[in-house]
mmCIF file of C-alpha atoms in Angstrom:
data_model
loop_
_atom_site.group_PDB
_atom_site.id
_atom_site.type_symbol
_atom_site.label_atom_id
_atom_site.label_comp_id
_atom_site.label_asym_id
_atom_site.label_seq_id
_atom_site.Cartn_x
_atom_site.Cartn_y
_atom_site.Cartn_z
ATOM 1 C CA UNK A 1 171.221 40.976 54.306
ATOM 2 C CA UNK A 2 168.678 39.157 52.213
ATOM 3 C CA UNK A 3 166.224 36.424 53.104
ATOM 4 C CA UNK A 4 168.593 33.848 51.605
ATOM 5 C CA UNK A 5 171.643 35.061 53.561
ATOM 6 C CA UNK A 6 170.548 36.073 57.062
ATOM 7 C CA UNK A 7 173.066 36.978 59.727
ATOM 8 C CA UNK A 8 172.339 33.774 61.658
ATOM 9 C CA UNK A 9 173.088 31.398 58.753
ATOM 10 C CA UNK A 10 176.634 30.499 59.929
ATOM 11 C CA UNK A 11 175.168 29.386 63.256
ATOM 12 C CA UNK A 12 173.741 26.264 61.638
ATOM 13 C CA UNK A 13 177.099 25.416 60.092
ATOM 14 C CA UNK A 14 178.807 25.856 63.451
ATOM 15 C CA UNK A 15 176.262 23.579 65.102
ATOM 16 C CA UNK A 16 176.871 21.010 62.349
ATOM 17 C CA UNK A 17 180.593 21.203 62.979
ATOM 18 C CA UNK A 18 180.005 20.760 66.702
ATOM 19 C CA UNK A 19 177.544 17.901 66.225
ATOM 20 C CA UNK A 20 180.018 16.022 64.048
ATOM 21 C CA UNK A 21 182.769 15.923 66.634
ATOM 22 C CA UNK A 22 180.634 15.740 69.790
ATOM 23 C CA UNK A 23 178.368 12.871 68.786
ATOM 24 C CA UNK A 24 181.144 10.800 67.230
ATOM 25 C CA UNK A 25 183.263 11.288 70.343
ATOM 26 C CA UNK A 26 180.322 10.226 72.511
ATOM 27 C CA UNK A 27 180.028 7.050 70.433
ATOM 28 C CA UNK A 28 183.764 6.425 70.444
ATOM 29 C CA UNK A 29 184.046 6.944 74.177
ATOM 30 C CA UNK A 30 181.132 4.625 74.900
ATOM 31 C CA UNK A 31 182.559 1.970 72.593
ATOM 32 C CA UNK A 32 186.012 2.314 74.133
ATOM 33 C CA UNK A 33 184.728 2.220 77.698
ATOM 34 C CA UNK A 34 182.348 -0.703 77.211
ATOM 35 C CA UNK A 35 184.881 -2.735 75.213
ATOM 36 C CA UNK A 36 187.658 -1.822 77.631
ATOM 37 C CA UNK A 37 185.674 -3.202 80.548
ATOM 38 C CA UNK A 38 185.307 -6.489 78.694
ATOM 39 C CA UNK A 39 189.004 -6.567 77.823
ATOM 40 C CA UNK A 40 190.017 -5.905 81.425
ATOM 41 C CA UNK A 41 187.634 -8.538 82.767
ATOM 42 C CA UNK A 42 188.892 -11.070 80.234
ATOM 43 C CA UNK A 43 192.569 -10.373 80.855
ATOM 44 C CA UNK A 44 192.267 -11.148 84.548
ATOM 45 C CA UNK A 45 192.005 -14.833 83.726
ATOM 46 C CA UNK A 46 193.533 -14.836 80.213
ATOM 47 C CA UNK A 47 196.261 -12.162 79.965
ATOM 48 C CA UNK A 48 197.548 -13.752 76.755
ATOM 49 C CA UNK A 49 194.441 -12.437 74.929
ATOM 50 C CA UNK A 50 195.128 -8.764 75.616
ATOM 51 C CA UNK A 51 196.448 -7.720 72.204
ATOM 52 C CA UNK A 52 194.085 -9.998 70.330
ATOM 53 C CA UNK A 53 191.054 -8.541 72.097
ATOM 54 C CA UNK A 54 192.039 -4.895 71.766
ATOM 55 C CA UNK A 55 190.408 -4.743 68.290
ATOM 56 C CA UNK A 56 187.054 -3.301 69.501
ATOM 57 C CA UNK A 57 188.834 -0.461 71.282
ATOM 58 C CA UNK A 58 190.741 0.443 68.106
ATOM 59 C CA UNK A 59 187.589 0.320 65.986
ATOM 60 C CA UNK A 60 185.769 2.567 68.453
ATOM 61 C CA UNK A 61 188.562 5.126 68.197
ATOM 62 C CA UNK A 62 188.243 5.266 64.428
ATOM 63 C CA UNK A 63 184.674 6.529 64.813
ATOM 64 C CA UNK A 64 185.973 9.746 66.389
ATOM 65 C CA UNK A 65 188.310 10.269 63.428
ATOM 66 C CA UNK A 66 185.288 10.289 61.092
ATOM 67 C CA UNK A 67 183.773 13.117 63.110
ATOM 68 C CA UNK A 68 187.046 15.017 63.200
ATOM 69 C CA UNK A 69 187.375 14.878 59.410
ATOM 70 C CA UNK A 70 183.862 16.213 58.862
ATOM 71 C CA UNK A 71 184.220 18.887 61.556
ATOM 72 C CA UNK A 72 187.380 20.206 59.913
ATOM 73 C CA UNK A 73 185.789 20.210 56.458
ATOM 74 C CA UNK A 74 182.631 21.930 57.675
ATOM 75 C CA UNK A 75 184.596 24.532 59.628
ATOM 76 C CA UNK A 76 186.628 25.258 56.504
ATOM 77 C CA UNK A 77 183.411 26.211 54.711
ATOM 78 C CA UNK A 78 182.132 28.549 57.417
ATOM 79 C CA UNK A 79 182.030 32.251 56.588
ATOM 80 C CA UNK A 80 180.583 35.354 58.184
ATOM 81 C CA UNK A 81 178.395 36.018 55.153
ATOM 82 C CA UNK A 82 176.885 32.693 54.233
ATOM 83 C CA UNK A 83 173.718 31.426 52.603
ATOM 84 C CA UNK A 84 171.118 29.777 54.785
ATOM 85 C CA UNK A 85 171.208 26.831 52.384
ATOM 86 C CA UNK A 86 174.915 26.295 53.116
ATOM 87 C CA UNK A 87 174.327 26.434 56.856
ATOM 88 C CA UNK A 88 171.576 23.841 56.668
ATOM 89 C CA UNK A 89 173.682 21.564 54.481
ATOM 90 C CA UNK A 90 176.569 21.841 56.947
ATOM 91 C CA UNK A 91 174.191 21.061 59.814
ATOM 92 C CA UNK A 92 172.943 17.992 57.965
ATOM 93 C CA UNK A 93 176.492 16.848 57.269
ATOM 94 C CA UNK A 94 177.459 17.169 60.916
ATOM 95 C CA UNK A 95 174.366 15.386 62.140
ATOM 96 C CA UNK A 96 174.696 12.551 59.643
ATOM 97 C CA UNK A 97 178.235 11.631 60.672
ATOM 98 C CA UNK A 98 177.632 12.452 64.326
ATOM 99 C CA UNK A 99 174.519 10.398 64.898
ATOM 100 C CA UNK A 100 175.690 7.475 62.785
ATOM 101 C CA UNK A 101 178.982 7.556 64.709
ATOM 102 C CA UNK A 102 177.060 7.538 67.977
ATOM 103 C CA UNK A 103 175.102 4.480 66.877
ATOM 104 C CA UNK A 104 178.223 2.738 65.593
ATOM 105 C CA UNK A 105 180.039 3.415 68.865
ATOM 106 C CA UNK A 106 177.178 1.927 70.861
ATOM 107 C CA UNK A 107 177.146 -1.158 68.656
ATOM 108 C CA UNK A 108 180.923 -1.581 68.862
ATOM 109 C CA UNK A 109 180.846 -1.223 72.627
ATOM 110 C CA UNK A 110 178.146 -3.803 73.188
ATOM 111 C CA UNK A 111 179.525 -6.298 70.677
ATOM 112 C CA UNK A 112 183.092 -5.705 71.838
ATOM 113 C CA UNK A 113 182.265 -6.326 75.482
ATOM 114 C CA UNK A 114 180.325 -9.512 74.853
ATOM 115 C CA UNK A 115 182.698 -10.632 72.109
ATOM 116 C CA UNK A 116 185.926 -10.467 74.073
ATOM 117 C CA UNK A 117 184.315 -12.191 77.049
ATOM 118 C CA UNK A 118 183.005 -14.920 74.772
ATOM 119 C CA UNK A 119 186.335 -15.276 72.980
ATOM 120 C CA UNK A 120 188.017 -16.003 76.299
ATOM 121 C CA UNK A 121 185.722 -18.998 76.751
ATOM 122 C CA UNK A 122 185.533 -20.113 73.117
ATOM 123 C CA UNK A 123 188.383 -18.886 70.860
ATOM 124 C CA UNK A 124 186.447 -19.745 67.693
ATOM 125 C CA UNK A 125 184.114 -16.802 68.406
ATOM 126 C CA UNK A 126 186.863 -14.333 67.482
ATOM 127 C CA UNK A 127 186.178 -14.374 63.731
ATOM 128 C CA UNK A 128 182.453 -13.903 64.300
ATOM 129 C CA UNK A 129 183.129 -11.029 66.659
ATOM 130 C CA UNK A 130 185.373 -9.388 64.056
ATOM 131 C CA UNK A 131 182.697 -9.647 61.379
ATOM 132 C CA UNK A 132 180.054 -8.090 63.610
ATOM 133 C CA UNK A 133 182.459 -5.333 64.638
ATOM 134 C CA UNK A 134 183.207 -4.572 60.989
ATOM 135 C CA UNK A 135 179.501 -4.296 60.214
ATOM 136 C CA UNK A 136 179.084 -1.965 63.200
ATOM 137 C CA UNK A 137 182.018 0.172 62.046
ATOM 138 C CA UNK A 138 180.525 0.473 58.564
ATOM 139 C CA UNK A 139 177.525 2.268 60.069
ATOM 140 C CA UNK A 140 179.813 5.144 60.976
ATOM 141 C CA UNK A 141 181.459 4.996 57.561
ATOM 142 C CA UNK A 142 178.070 5.390 55.883
ATOM 143 C CA UNK A 143 177.502 8.562 57.870
ATOM 144 C CA UNK A 144 180.931 9.834 56.846
ATOM 145 C CA UNK A 145 180.190 9.236 53.159
ATOM 146 C CA UNK A 146 176.841 11.030 53.357
ATOM 147 C CA UNK A 147 178.436 13.923 55.243
ATOM 148 C CA UNK A 148 181.172 14.279 52.627
ATOM 149 C CA UNK A 149 178.600 14.264 49.838
ATOM 150 C CA UNK A 150 176.466 16.840 51.615
ATOM 151 C CA UNK A 151 179.408 19.090 52.414
ATOM 152 C CA UNK A 152 180.542 19.040 48.791
ATOM 153 C CA UNK A 153 177.161 20.585 47.866
ATOM 154 C CA UNK A 154 177.240 23.293 50.557
ATOM 155 C CA UNK A 155 178.827 25.954 48.376
ATOM 156 C CA UNK A 156 177.741 24.758 44.963
ATOM 157 C CA UNK A 157 175.581 27.259 43.021
ATOM 158 C CA UNK A 158 175.056 29.430 46.116
ATOM 159 C CA UNK A 159 175.043 33.220 45.966
ATOM 160 C CA UNK A 160 174.622 35.819 48.680
#
């Protein structure tokens, strides 16, 4: 083992893989739970709005898919003999999608809860809610793009 390829280098890649799926699932679950509470509260008085107001729950679920994609790609690049550089890049990829997915899930949950409750009182708020939800979802997409770019560099020009 050299200084560039220590035995613990794959650990950082494994933590990146874990961070990608765990943090995005935390964000998706918070967004689903918070939005779901708003949907349930709204549908007590306005059951006709159920399928229209389910949009925040769907968008929150997409956040977890971003983490799953990156976790699978990072785990595909893991090896027993790996450069420390690759491990750090994989850790950065996992953290970038994970933490941005966590933030996006929080934003979707808060906006979704308030948005569906407001839409029940004023139907014209629906378009505004959708726009804000799309901007919140894009935060997770930015993390996915950065993670994919980072992961593509993990094995480029690396020797052990």
